[in-house]
Structure formats: structure tokens, C-alpha cells
Coordinates of N, CA, C and O and ligand atoms in Angstrom, one line a residue:
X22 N -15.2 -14.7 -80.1 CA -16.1 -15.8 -80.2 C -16.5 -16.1 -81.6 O -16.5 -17.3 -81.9
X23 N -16.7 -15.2 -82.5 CA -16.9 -15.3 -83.8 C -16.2 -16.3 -84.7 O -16.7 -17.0 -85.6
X24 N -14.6 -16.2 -84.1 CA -13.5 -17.0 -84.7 C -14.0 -18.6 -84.7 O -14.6 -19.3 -85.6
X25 N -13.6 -18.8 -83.3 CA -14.4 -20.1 -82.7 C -15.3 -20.4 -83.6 O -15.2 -21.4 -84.3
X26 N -16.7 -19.3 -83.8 CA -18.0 -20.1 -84.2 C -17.3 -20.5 -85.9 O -17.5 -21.5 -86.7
X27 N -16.7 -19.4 -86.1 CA -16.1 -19.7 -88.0 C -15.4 -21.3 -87.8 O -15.6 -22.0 -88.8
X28 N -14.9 -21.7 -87.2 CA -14.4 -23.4 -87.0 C -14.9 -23.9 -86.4 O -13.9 -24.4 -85.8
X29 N -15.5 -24.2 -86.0 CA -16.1 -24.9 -84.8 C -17.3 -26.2 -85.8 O -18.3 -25.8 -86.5
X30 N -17.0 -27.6 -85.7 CA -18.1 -28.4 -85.8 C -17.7 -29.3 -85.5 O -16.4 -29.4 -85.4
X31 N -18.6 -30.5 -85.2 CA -18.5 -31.7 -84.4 C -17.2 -32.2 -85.2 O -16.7 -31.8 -86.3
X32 N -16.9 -33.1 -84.1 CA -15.9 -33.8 -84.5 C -15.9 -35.3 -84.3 O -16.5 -35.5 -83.2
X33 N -15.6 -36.5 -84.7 CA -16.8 -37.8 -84.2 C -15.0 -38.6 -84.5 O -15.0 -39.8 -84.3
X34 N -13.8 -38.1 -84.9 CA -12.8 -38.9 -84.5 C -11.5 -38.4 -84.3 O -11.0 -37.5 -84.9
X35 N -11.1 -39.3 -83.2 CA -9.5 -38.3 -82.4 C -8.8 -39.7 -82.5 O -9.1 -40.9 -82.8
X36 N -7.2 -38.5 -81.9 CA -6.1 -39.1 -81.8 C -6.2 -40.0 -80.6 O -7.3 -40.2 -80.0
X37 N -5.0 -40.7 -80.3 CA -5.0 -41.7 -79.3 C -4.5 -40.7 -78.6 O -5.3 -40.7 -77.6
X38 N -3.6 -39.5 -78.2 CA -3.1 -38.4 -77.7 C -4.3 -38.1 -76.4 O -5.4 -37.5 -76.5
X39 N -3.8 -38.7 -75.4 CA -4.6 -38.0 -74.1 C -4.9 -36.3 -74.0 O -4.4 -35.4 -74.7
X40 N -6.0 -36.3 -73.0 CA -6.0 -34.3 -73.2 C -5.2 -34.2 -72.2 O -5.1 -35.2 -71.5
X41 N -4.3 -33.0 -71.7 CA -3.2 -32.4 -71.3 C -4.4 -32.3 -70.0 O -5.6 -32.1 -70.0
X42 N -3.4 -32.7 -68.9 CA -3.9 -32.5 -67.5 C -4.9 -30.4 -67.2 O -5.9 -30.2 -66.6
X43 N -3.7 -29.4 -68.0 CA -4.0 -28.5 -67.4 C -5.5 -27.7 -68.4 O -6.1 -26.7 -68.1
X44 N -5.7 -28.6 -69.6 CA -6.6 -28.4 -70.4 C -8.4 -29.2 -69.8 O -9.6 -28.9 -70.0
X45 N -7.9 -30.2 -69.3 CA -8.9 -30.8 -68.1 C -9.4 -30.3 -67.4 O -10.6 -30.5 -67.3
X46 N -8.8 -29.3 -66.4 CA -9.1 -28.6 -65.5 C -10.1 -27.0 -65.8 O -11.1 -26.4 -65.2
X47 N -9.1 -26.8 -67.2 CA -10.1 -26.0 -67.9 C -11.9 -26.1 -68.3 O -12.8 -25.5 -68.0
X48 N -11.6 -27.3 -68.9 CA -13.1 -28.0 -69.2 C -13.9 -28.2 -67.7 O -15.1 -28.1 -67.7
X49 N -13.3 -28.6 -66.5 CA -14.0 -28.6 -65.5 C -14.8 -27.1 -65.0 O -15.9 -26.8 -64.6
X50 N -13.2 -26.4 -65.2 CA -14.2 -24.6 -65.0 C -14.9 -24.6 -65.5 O -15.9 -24.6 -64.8
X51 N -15.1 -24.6 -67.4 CA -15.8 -24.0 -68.0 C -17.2 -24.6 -67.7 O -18.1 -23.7 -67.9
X52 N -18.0 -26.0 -67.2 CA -19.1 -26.6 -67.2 C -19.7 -26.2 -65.4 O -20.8 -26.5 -64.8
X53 N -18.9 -25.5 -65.0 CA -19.2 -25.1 -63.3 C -19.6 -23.6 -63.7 O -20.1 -22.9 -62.8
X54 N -19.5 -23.1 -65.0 CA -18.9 -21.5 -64.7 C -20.3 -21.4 -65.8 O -20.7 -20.3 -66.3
X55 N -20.8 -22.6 -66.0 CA -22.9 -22.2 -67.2 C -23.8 -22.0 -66.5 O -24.0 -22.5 -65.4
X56 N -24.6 -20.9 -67.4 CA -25.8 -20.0 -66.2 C -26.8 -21.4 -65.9 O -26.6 -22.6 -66.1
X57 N -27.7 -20.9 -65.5 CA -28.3 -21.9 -65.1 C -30.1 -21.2 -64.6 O -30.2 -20.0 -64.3
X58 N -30.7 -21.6 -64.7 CA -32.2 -21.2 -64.5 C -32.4 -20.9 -62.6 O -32.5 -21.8 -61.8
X59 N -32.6 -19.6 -62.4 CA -33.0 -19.5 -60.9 C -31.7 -20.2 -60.6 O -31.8 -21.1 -59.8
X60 N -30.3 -19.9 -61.2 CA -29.2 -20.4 -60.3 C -29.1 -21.5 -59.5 O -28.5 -21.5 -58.4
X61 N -30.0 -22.8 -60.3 CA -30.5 -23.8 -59.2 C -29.4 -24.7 -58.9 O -29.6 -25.4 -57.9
X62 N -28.4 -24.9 -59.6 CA -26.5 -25.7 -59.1 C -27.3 -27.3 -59.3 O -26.8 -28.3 -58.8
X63 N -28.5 -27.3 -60.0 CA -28.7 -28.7 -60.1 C -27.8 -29.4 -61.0 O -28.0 -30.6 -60.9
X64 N -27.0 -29.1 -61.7 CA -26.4 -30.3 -62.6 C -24.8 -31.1 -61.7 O -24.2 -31.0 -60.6
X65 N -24.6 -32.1 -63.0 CA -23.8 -32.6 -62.4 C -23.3 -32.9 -63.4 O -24.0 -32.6 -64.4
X66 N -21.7 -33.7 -63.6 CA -20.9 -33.9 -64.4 C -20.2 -35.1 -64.3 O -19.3 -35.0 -63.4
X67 N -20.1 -36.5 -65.0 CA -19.3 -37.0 -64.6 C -17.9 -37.1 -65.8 O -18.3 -37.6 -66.8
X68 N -17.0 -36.9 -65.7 CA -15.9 -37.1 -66.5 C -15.1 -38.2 -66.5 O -14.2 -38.6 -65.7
X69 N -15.4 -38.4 -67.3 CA -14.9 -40.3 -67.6 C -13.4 -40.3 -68.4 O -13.2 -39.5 -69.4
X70 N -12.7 -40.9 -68.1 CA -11.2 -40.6 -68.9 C -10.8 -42.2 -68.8 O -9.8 -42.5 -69.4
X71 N -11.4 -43.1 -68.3 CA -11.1 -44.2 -68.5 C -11.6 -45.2 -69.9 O -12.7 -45.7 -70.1
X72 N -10.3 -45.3 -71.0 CA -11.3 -46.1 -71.8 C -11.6 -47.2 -72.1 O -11.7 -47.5 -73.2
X73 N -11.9 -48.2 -70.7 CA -12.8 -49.0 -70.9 C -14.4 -48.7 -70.6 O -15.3 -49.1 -71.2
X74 N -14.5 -47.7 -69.5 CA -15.3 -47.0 -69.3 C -16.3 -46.5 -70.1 O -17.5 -46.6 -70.1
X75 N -15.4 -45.9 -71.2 CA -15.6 -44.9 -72.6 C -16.0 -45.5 -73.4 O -16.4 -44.9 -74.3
X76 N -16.1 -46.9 -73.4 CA -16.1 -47.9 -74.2 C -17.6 -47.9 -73.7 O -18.5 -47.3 -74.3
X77 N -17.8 -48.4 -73.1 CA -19.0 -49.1 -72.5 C -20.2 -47.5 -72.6 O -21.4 -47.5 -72.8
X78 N -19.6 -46.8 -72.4 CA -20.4 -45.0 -73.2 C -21.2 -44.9 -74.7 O -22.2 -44.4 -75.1
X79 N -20.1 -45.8 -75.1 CA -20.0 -45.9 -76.3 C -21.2 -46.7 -76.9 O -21.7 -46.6 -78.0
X80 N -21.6 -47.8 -75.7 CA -22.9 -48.8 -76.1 C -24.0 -48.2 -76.1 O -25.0 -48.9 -76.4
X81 N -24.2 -47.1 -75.9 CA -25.3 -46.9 -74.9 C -26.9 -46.4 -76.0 O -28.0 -46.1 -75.6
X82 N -26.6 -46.5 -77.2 CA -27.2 -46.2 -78.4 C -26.8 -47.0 -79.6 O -25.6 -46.8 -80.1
X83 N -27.7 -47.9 -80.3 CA -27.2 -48.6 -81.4 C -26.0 -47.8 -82.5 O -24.9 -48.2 -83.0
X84 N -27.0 -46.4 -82.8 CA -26.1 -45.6 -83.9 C -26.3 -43.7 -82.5 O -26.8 -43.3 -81.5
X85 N -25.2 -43.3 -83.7 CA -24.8 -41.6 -83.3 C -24.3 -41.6 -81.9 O -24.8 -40.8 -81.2
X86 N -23.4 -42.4 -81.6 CA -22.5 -42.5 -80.5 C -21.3 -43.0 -81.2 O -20.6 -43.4 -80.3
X87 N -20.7 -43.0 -82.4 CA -19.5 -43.5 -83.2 C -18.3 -42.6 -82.1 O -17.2 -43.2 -81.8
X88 N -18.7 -41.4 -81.8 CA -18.0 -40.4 -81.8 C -17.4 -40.6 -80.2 O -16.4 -40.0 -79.7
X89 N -17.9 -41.5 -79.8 CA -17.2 -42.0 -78.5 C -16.6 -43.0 -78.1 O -16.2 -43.2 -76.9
X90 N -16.4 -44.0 -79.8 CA -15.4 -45.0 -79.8 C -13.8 -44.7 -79.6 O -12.9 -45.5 -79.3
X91 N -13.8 -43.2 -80.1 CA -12.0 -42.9 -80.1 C -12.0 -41.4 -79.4 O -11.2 -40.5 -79.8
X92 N -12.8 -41.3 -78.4 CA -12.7 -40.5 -77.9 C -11.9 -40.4 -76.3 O -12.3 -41.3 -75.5
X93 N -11.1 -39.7 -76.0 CA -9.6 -39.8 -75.0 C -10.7 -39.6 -73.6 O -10.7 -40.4 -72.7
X94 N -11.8 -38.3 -73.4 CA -12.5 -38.1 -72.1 C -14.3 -38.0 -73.0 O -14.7 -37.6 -74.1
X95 N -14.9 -38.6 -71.7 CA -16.6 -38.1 -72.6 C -17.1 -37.7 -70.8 O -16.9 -38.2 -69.7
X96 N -17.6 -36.7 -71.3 CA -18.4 -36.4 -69.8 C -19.9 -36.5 -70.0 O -20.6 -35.7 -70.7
X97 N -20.3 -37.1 -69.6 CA -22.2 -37.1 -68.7 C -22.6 -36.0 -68.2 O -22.2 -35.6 -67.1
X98 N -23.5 -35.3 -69.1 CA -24.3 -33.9 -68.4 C -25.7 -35.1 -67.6 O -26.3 -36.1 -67.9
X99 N -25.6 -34.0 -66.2 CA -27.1 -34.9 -66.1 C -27.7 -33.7 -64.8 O -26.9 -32.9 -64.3
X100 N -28.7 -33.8 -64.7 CA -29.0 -32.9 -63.6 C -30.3 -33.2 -62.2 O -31.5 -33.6 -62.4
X101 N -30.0 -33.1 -61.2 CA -31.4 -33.4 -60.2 C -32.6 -32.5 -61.2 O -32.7 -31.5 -61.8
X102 N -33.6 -33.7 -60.8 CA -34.4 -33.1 -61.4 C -35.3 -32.2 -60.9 O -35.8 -31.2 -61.3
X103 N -35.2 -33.1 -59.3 CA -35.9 -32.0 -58.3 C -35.8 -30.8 -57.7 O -36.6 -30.3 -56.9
X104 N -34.5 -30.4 -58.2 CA -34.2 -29.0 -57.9 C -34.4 -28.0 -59.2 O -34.0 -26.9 -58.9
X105 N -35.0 -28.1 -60.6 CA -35.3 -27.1 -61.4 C -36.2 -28.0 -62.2 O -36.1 -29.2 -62.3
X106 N -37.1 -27.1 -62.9 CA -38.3 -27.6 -64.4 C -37.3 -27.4 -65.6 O -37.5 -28.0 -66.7
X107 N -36.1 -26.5 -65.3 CA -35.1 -26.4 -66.7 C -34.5 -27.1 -66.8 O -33.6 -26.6 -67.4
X108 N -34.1 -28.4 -66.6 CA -32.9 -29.1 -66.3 C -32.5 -29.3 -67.6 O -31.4 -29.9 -67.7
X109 N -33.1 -28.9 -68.8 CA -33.2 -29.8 -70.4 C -32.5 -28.3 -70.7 O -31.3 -28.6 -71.1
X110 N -32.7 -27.1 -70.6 CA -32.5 -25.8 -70.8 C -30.7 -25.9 -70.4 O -29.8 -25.9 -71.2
X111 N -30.6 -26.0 -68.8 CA -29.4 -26.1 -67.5 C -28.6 -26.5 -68.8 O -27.9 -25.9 -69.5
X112 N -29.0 -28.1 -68.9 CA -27.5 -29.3 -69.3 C -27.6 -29.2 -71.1 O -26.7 -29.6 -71.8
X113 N -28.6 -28.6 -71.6 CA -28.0 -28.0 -72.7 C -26.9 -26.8 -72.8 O -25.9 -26.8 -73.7
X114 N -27.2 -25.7 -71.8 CA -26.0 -25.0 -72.0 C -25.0 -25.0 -71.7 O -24.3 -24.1 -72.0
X115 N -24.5 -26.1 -70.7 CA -23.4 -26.9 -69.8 C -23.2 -27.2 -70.8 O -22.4 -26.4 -71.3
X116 N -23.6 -28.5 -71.9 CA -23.4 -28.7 -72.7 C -22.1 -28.2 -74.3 O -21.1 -28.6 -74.7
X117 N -22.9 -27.1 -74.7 CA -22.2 -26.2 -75.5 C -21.4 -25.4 -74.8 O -20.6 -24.8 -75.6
X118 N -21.3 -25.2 -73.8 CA -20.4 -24.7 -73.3 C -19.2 -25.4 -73.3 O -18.2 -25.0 -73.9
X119 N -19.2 -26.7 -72.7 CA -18.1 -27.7 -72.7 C -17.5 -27.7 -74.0 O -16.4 -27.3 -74.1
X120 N -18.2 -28.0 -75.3 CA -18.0 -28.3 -76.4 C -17.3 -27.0 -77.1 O -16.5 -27.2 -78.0
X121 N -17.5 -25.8 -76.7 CA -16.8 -24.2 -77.5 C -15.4 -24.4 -76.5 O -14.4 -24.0 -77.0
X122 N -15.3 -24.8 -75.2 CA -14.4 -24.6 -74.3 C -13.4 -25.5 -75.1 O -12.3 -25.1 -75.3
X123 N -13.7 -26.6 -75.6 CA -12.8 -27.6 -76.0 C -12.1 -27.4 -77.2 O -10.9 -27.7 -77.5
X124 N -13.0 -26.6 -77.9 CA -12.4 -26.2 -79.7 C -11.4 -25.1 -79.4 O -10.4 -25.0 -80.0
X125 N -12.0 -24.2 -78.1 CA -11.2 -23.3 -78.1 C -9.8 -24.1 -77.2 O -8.8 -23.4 -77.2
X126 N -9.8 -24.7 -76.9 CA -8.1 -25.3 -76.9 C -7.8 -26.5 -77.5 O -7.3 -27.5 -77.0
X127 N -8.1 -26.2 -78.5 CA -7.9 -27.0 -79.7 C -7.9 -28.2 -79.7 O -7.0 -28.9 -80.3
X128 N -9.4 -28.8 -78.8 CA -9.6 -29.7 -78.9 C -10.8 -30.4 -80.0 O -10.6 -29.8 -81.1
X129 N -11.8 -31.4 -80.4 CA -12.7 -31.6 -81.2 C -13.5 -32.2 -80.0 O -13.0 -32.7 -79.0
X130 N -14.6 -32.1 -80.4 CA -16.0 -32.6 -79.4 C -17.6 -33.1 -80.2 O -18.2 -32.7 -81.1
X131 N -17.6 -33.8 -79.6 CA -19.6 -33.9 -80.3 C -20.3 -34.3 -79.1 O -19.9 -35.1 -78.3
X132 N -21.6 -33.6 -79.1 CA -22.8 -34.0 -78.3 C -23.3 -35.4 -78.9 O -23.7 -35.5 -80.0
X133 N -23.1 -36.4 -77.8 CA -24.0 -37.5 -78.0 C -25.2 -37.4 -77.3 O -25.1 -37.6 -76.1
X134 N -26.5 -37.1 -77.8 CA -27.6 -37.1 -77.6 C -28.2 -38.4 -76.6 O -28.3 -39.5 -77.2
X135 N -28.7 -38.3 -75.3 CA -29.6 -38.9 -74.5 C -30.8 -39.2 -74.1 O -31.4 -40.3 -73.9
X136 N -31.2 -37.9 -73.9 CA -32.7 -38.0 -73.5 C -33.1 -38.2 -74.5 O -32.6 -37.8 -75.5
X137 N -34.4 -39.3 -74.5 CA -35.5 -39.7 -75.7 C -34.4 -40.6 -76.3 O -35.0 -41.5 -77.0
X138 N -33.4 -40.8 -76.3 CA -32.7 -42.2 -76.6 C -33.0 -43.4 -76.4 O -33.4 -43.6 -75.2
X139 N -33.0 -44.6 -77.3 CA -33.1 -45.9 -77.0 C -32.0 -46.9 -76.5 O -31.9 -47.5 -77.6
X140 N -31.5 -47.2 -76.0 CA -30.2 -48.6 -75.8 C -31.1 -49.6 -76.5 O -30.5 -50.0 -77.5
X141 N -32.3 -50.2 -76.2 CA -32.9 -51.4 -76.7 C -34.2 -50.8 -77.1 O -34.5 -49.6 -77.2
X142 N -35.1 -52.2 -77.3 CA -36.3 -52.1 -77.5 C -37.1 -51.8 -75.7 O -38.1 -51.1 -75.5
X143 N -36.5 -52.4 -74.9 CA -37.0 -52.6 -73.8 C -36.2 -51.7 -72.8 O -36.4 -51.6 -71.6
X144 N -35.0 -51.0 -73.5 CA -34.3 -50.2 -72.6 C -33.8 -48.8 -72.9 O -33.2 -48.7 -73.9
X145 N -34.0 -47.5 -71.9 CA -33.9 -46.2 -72.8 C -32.1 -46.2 -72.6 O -31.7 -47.2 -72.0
X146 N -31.3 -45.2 -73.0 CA -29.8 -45.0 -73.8 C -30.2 -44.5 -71.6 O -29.5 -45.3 -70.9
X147 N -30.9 -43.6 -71.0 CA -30.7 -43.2 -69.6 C -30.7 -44.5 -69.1 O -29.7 -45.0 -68.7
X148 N -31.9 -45.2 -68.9 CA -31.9 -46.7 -68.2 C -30.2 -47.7 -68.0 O -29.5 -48.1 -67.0
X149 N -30.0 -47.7 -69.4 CA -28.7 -48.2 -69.5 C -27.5 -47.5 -68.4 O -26.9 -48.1 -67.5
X150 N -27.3 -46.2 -68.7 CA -26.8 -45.8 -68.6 C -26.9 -45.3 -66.6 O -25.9 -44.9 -65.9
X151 N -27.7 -45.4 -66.3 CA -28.0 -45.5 -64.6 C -27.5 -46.5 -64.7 O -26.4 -46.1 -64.6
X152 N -27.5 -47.5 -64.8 CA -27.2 -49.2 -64.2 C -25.9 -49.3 -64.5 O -25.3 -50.0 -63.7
X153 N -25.0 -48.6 -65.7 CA -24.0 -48.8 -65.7 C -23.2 -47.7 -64.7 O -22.1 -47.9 -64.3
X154 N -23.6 -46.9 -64.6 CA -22.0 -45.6 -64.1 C -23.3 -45.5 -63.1 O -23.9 -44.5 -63.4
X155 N -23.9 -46.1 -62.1 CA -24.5 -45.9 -60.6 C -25.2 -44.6 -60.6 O -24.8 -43.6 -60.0
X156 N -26.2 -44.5 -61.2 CA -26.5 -43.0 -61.4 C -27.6 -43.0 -60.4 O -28.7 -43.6 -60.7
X157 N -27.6 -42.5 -59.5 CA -29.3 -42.4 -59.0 C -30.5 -41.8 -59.5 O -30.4 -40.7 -60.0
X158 N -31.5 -42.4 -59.3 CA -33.1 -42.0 -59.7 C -33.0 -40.5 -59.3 O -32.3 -40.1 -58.3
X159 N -33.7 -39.9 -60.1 CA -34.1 -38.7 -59.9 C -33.1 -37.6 -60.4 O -33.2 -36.3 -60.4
X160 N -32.0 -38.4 -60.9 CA -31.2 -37.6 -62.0 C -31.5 -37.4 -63.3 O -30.7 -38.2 -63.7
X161 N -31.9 -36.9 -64.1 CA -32.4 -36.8 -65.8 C -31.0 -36.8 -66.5 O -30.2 -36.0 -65.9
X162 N -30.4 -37.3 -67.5 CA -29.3 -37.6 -68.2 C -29.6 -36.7 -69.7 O -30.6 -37.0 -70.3
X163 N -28.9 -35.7 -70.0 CA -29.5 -35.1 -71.5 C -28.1 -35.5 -72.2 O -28.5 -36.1 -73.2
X164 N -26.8 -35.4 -72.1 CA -26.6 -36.0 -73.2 C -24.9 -36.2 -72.6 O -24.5 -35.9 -71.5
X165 N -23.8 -36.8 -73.8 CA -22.4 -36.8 -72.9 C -21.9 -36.4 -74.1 O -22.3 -36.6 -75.2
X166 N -20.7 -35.7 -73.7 CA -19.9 -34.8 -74.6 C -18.9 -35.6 -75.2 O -18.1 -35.7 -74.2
X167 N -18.2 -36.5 -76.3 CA -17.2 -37.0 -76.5 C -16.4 -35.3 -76.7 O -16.9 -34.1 -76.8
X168 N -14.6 -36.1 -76.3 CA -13.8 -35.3 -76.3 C -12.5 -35.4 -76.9 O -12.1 -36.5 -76.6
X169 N -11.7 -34.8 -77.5 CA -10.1 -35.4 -77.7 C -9.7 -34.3 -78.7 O -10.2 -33.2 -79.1
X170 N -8.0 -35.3 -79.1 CA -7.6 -34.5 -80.1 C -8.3 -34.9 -81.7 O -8.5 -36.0 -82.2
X171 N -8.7 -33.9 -82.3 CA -9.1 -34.1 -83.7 C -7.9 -35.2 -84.8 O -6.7 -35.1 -84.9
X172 N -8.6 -35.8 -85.2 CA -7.9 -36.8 -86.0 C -7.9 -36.2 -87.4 O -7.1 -36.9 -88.1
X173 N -8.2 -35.6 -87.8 CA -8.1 -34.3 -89.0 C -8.8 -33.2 -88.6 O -9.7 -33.1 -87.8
X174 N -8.1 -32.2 -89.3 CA -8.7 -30.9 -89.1 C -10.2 -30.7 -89.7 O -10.5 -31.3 -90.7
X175 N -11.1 -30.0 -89.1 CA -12.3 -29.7 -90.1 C -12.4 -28.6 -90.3 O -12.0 -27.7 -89.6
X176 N -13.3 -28.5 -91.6 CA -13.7 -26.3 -92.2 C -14.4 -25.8 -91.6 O -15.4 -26.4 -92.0
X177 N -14.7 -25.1 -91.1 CA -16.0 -24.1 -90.8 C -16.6 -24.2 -91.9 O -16.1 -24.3 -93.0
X178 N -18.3 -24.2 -91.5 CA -19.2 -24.2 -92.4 C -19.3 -23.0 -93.4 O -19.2 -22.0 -92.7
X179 N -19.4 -22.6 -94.9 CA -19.4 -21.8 -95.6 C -19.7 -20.5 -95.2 O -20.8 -20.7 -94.6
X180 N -19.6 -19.4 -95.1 CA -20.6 -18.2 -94.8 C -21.5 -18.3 -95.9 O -22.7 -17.9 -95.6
X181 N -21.2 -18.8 -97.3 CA -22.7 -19.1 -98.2 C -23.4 -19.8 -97.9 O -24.5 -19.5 -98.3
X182 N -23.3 -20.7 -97.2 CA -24.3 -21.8 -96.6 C -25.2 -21.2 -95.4 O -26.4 -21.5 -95.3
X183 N -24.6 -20.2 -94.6 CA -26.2 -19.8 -94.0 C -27.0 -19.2 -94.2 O -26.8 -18.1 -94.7
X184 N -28.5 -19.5 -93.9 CA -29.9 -19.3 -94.8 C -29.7 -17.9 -94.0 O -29.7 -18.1 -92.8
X185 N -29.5 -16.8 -94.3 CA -30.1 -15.6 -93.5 C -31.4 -15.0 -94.0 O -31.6 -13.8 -94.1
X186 N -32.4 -16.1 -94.4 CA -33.7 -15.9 -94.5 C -34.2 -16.5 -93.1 O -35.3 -16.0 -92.9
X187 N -33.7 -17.3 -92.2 CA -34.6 -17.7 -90.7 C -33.9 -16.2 -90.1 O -34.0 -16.5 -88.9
X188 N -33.6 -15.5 -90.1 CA -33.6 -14.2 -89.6 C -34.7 -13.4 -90.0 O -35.0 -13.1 -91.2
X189 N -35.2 -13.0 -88.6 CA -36.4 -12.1 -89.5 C -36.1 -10.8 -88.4 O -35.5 -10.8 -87.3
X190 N -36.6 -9.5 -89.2 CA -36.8 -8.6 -88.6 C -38.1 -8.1 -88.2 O -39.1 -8.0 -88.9
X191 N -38.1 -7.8 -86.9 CA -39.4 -7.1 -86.0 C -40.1 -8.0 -85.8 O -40.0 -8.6 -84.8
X192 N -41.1 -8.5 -86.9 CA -42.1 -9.3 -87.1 C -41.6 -10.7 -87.4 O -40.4 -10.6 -87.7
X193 N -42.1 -12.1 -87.4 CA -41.8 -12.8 -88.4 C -42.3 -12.8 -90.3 O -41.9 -13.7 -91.0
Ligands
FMN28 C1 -29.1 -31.5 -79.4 C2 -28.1 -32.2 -80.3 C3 -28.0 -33.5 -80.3 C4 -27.0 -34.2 -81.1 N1 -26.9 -35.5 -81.0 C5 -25.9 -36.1 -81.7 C6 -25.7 -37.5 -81.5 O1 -26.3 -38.2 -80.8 N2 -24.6 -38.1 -82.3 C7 -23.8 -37.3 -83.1 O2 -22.9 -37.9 -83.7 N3 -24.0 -36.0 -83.2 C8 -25.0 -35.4 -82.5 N4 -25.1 -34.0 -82.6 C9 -24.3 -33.2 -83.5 C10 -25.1 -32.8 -84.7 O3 -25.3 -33.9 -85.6 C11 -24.3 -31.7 -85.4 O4 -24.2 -30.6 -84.6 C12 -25.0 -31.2 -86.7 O5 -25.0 -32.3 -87.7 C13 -24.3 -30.0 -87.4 O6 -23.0 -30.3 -87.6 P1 -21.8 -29.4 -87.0 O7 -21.9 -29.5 -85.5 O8 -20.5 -30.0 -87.6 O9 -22.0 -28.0 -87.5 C14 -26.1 -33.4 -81.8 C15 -26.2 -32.0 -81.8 C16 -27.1 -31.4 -81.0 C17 -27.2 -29.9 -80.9

């Protein structure tokens, strides 16, 4: 795991290179196989591989959705709300999970952020996004994963760059 975290950061542009059918299937385990609070199976997933679809994903926030203009698959974390109080907890770690599953096959990914999102003045990035991909009420949307091949490689963050002053011991 260490390796992964040593490379591992967003990635906001890919190849036109589709993901490989059996690397798909992968990413479907890995988002079925995240713990989940009181094991409540509230989430849901939609995986979009269509890019007109992707396109229209892509609207759903004026800025910090770039990352889903050239992206090959983006999936929609979203979860019933009325089966857990975690659902923000749930589809965050669905989330990262998806995102480590992908680097580790050598894919690039970024979380485009949802909840508390705007599409308009008059419309939230979730509103939008129910009306476009049929979402029913009572689903909460936290965020969609862009996905693909990396269009350049990136570095792992320095090991000098982390503060290991927010580490505290015993106490704060
Ligand atoms: C909760 C969360 C929300 C994020 N939302 C966005 C987003 O909407 N758009 C985007 O381009 N990146 C988004 N990111 C990616 C962060 O910008 C990125 O992780 C951060 O800048 C650190 O860079 P790194 O991932 O390359 O280490 C988000 C990351 C997290 C954890």
C-alpha cells in the first residue's frame, strides 16, 4: 500500500485509450468490497462510460470538474439516505477506494466534489445532476470519480513535504 500512497495523486487529464474491459470489472469489485457503517449496503454506483454522458458530468459545476472533460469512465457515488446517518462517511470511502483501485492498475483518477456544490445560482451540482441521470429523491450524491489513462505521468508528493508536525503523540 505504501508504494501506491508514494505515487498516487489526482490526475485531471487522460488518454483517449478506453479502460480495458477486465480492469472495469475490477473497479466494480473494489466499490462493492468498502466497509460501510452498520453494514447498511446503502450506496450506489453509477458508471458512466458513455462520453456524451461524460460530457454532460462534466457541466455539472462551473470550475473543478476539468477532470471529467477527458476522462474515458466517471462513476457517481451516491447513497439512500434512508438507510444510514453515514452516508457522507459510506461514499467517501467508496470513493477512495475506487480512486487507490485505479492507480493501482495504472490507471489516474480525481474526486469531483458534489455535495455543497453549485451548478447555478438557483441550482445545486446534486439538483442538476438528479434531473439529468434520473436519480431519485432520497438519494444524497457526494461526489463522481473521473477515471482513465494518465495523459502524463505524475510524482509522488516529496517525503520532505510532509508536515510530520500534525502528528502528535498521546496528547495533542
Ligand atoms: C473531498 C475531496 C474533494 C475534492 N474535490 C475536487 C474537485 O471537485 N475537483 C478537483 O479537480 N479535485 C478535487 N479533489 C482533489 C484535490 O484537489 C486533491 O486531492 C488535492 O489538491 C491534493 O492533491 P493530490 O491528490 O494530487 O495529492 C478533491 C479531493 C477530496 C479529498
Amino acid at each position: 500500500m505504501i508504494d501506491l500512497l508514494h505515487i498516487r495523486r489526482s490526475v485531471r487529464k487522460f488518454t483517449e485509450q478506453p479502460i480495458e474491459a477486465e480492469k472495469l470489472e475490477l473497479l466494480k469489485e473494489a466499490v462493492l468490497r468498502s466497509p460501510s457503517s452498520k453494514n447498511s449496503n446503502a450506496l450506489e454506483f453509477i458508471f458512466v462510460d458513455d462520453l456524451t454522458l461524460i460530457e454532460k458530468l462534466a457541466q455539472c459545476k462551473p470550475s473543478g470538474a476539468s477532470a471529467l472533460k477527458t476522462a474515458t469512465l466517471a462513476v457517481v457515488v451516491l447513497a439512500n439516505e434512508s438507510q444510514t446517518v453515514a452516508w457522507i462517511e459510506d461514499c467517501s470511502i467508496a470513493s477512495i477506494l475506487l480512486q487507490l483501485e485505479a492507480h493501482s492498475l495504472g490507471l489516474g483518477s480525481c474526486w469531483i466534489q458534489i455535495r455543497g456544490r453549485d451548478y447555478s445560482e438557483e441550482k445545486t451540482s446534486e439538483m442538476y445532476l438528479r434531473e439529468t441521470f434520473d436519480i431519485p429523491d432520497g438519494f444524497k450524491i457526494l461526489s463522481i470519480v473521473a477515471i482513465g489513462h494518465p495523459l502524463q505521468n505524475h510524482e509522488g508528493k516529496p517525503f520532505s513535504d510532509l508536515d510530520f508536525r500534525k502528528i502528535h503523540k498521546n496528547r495533542f
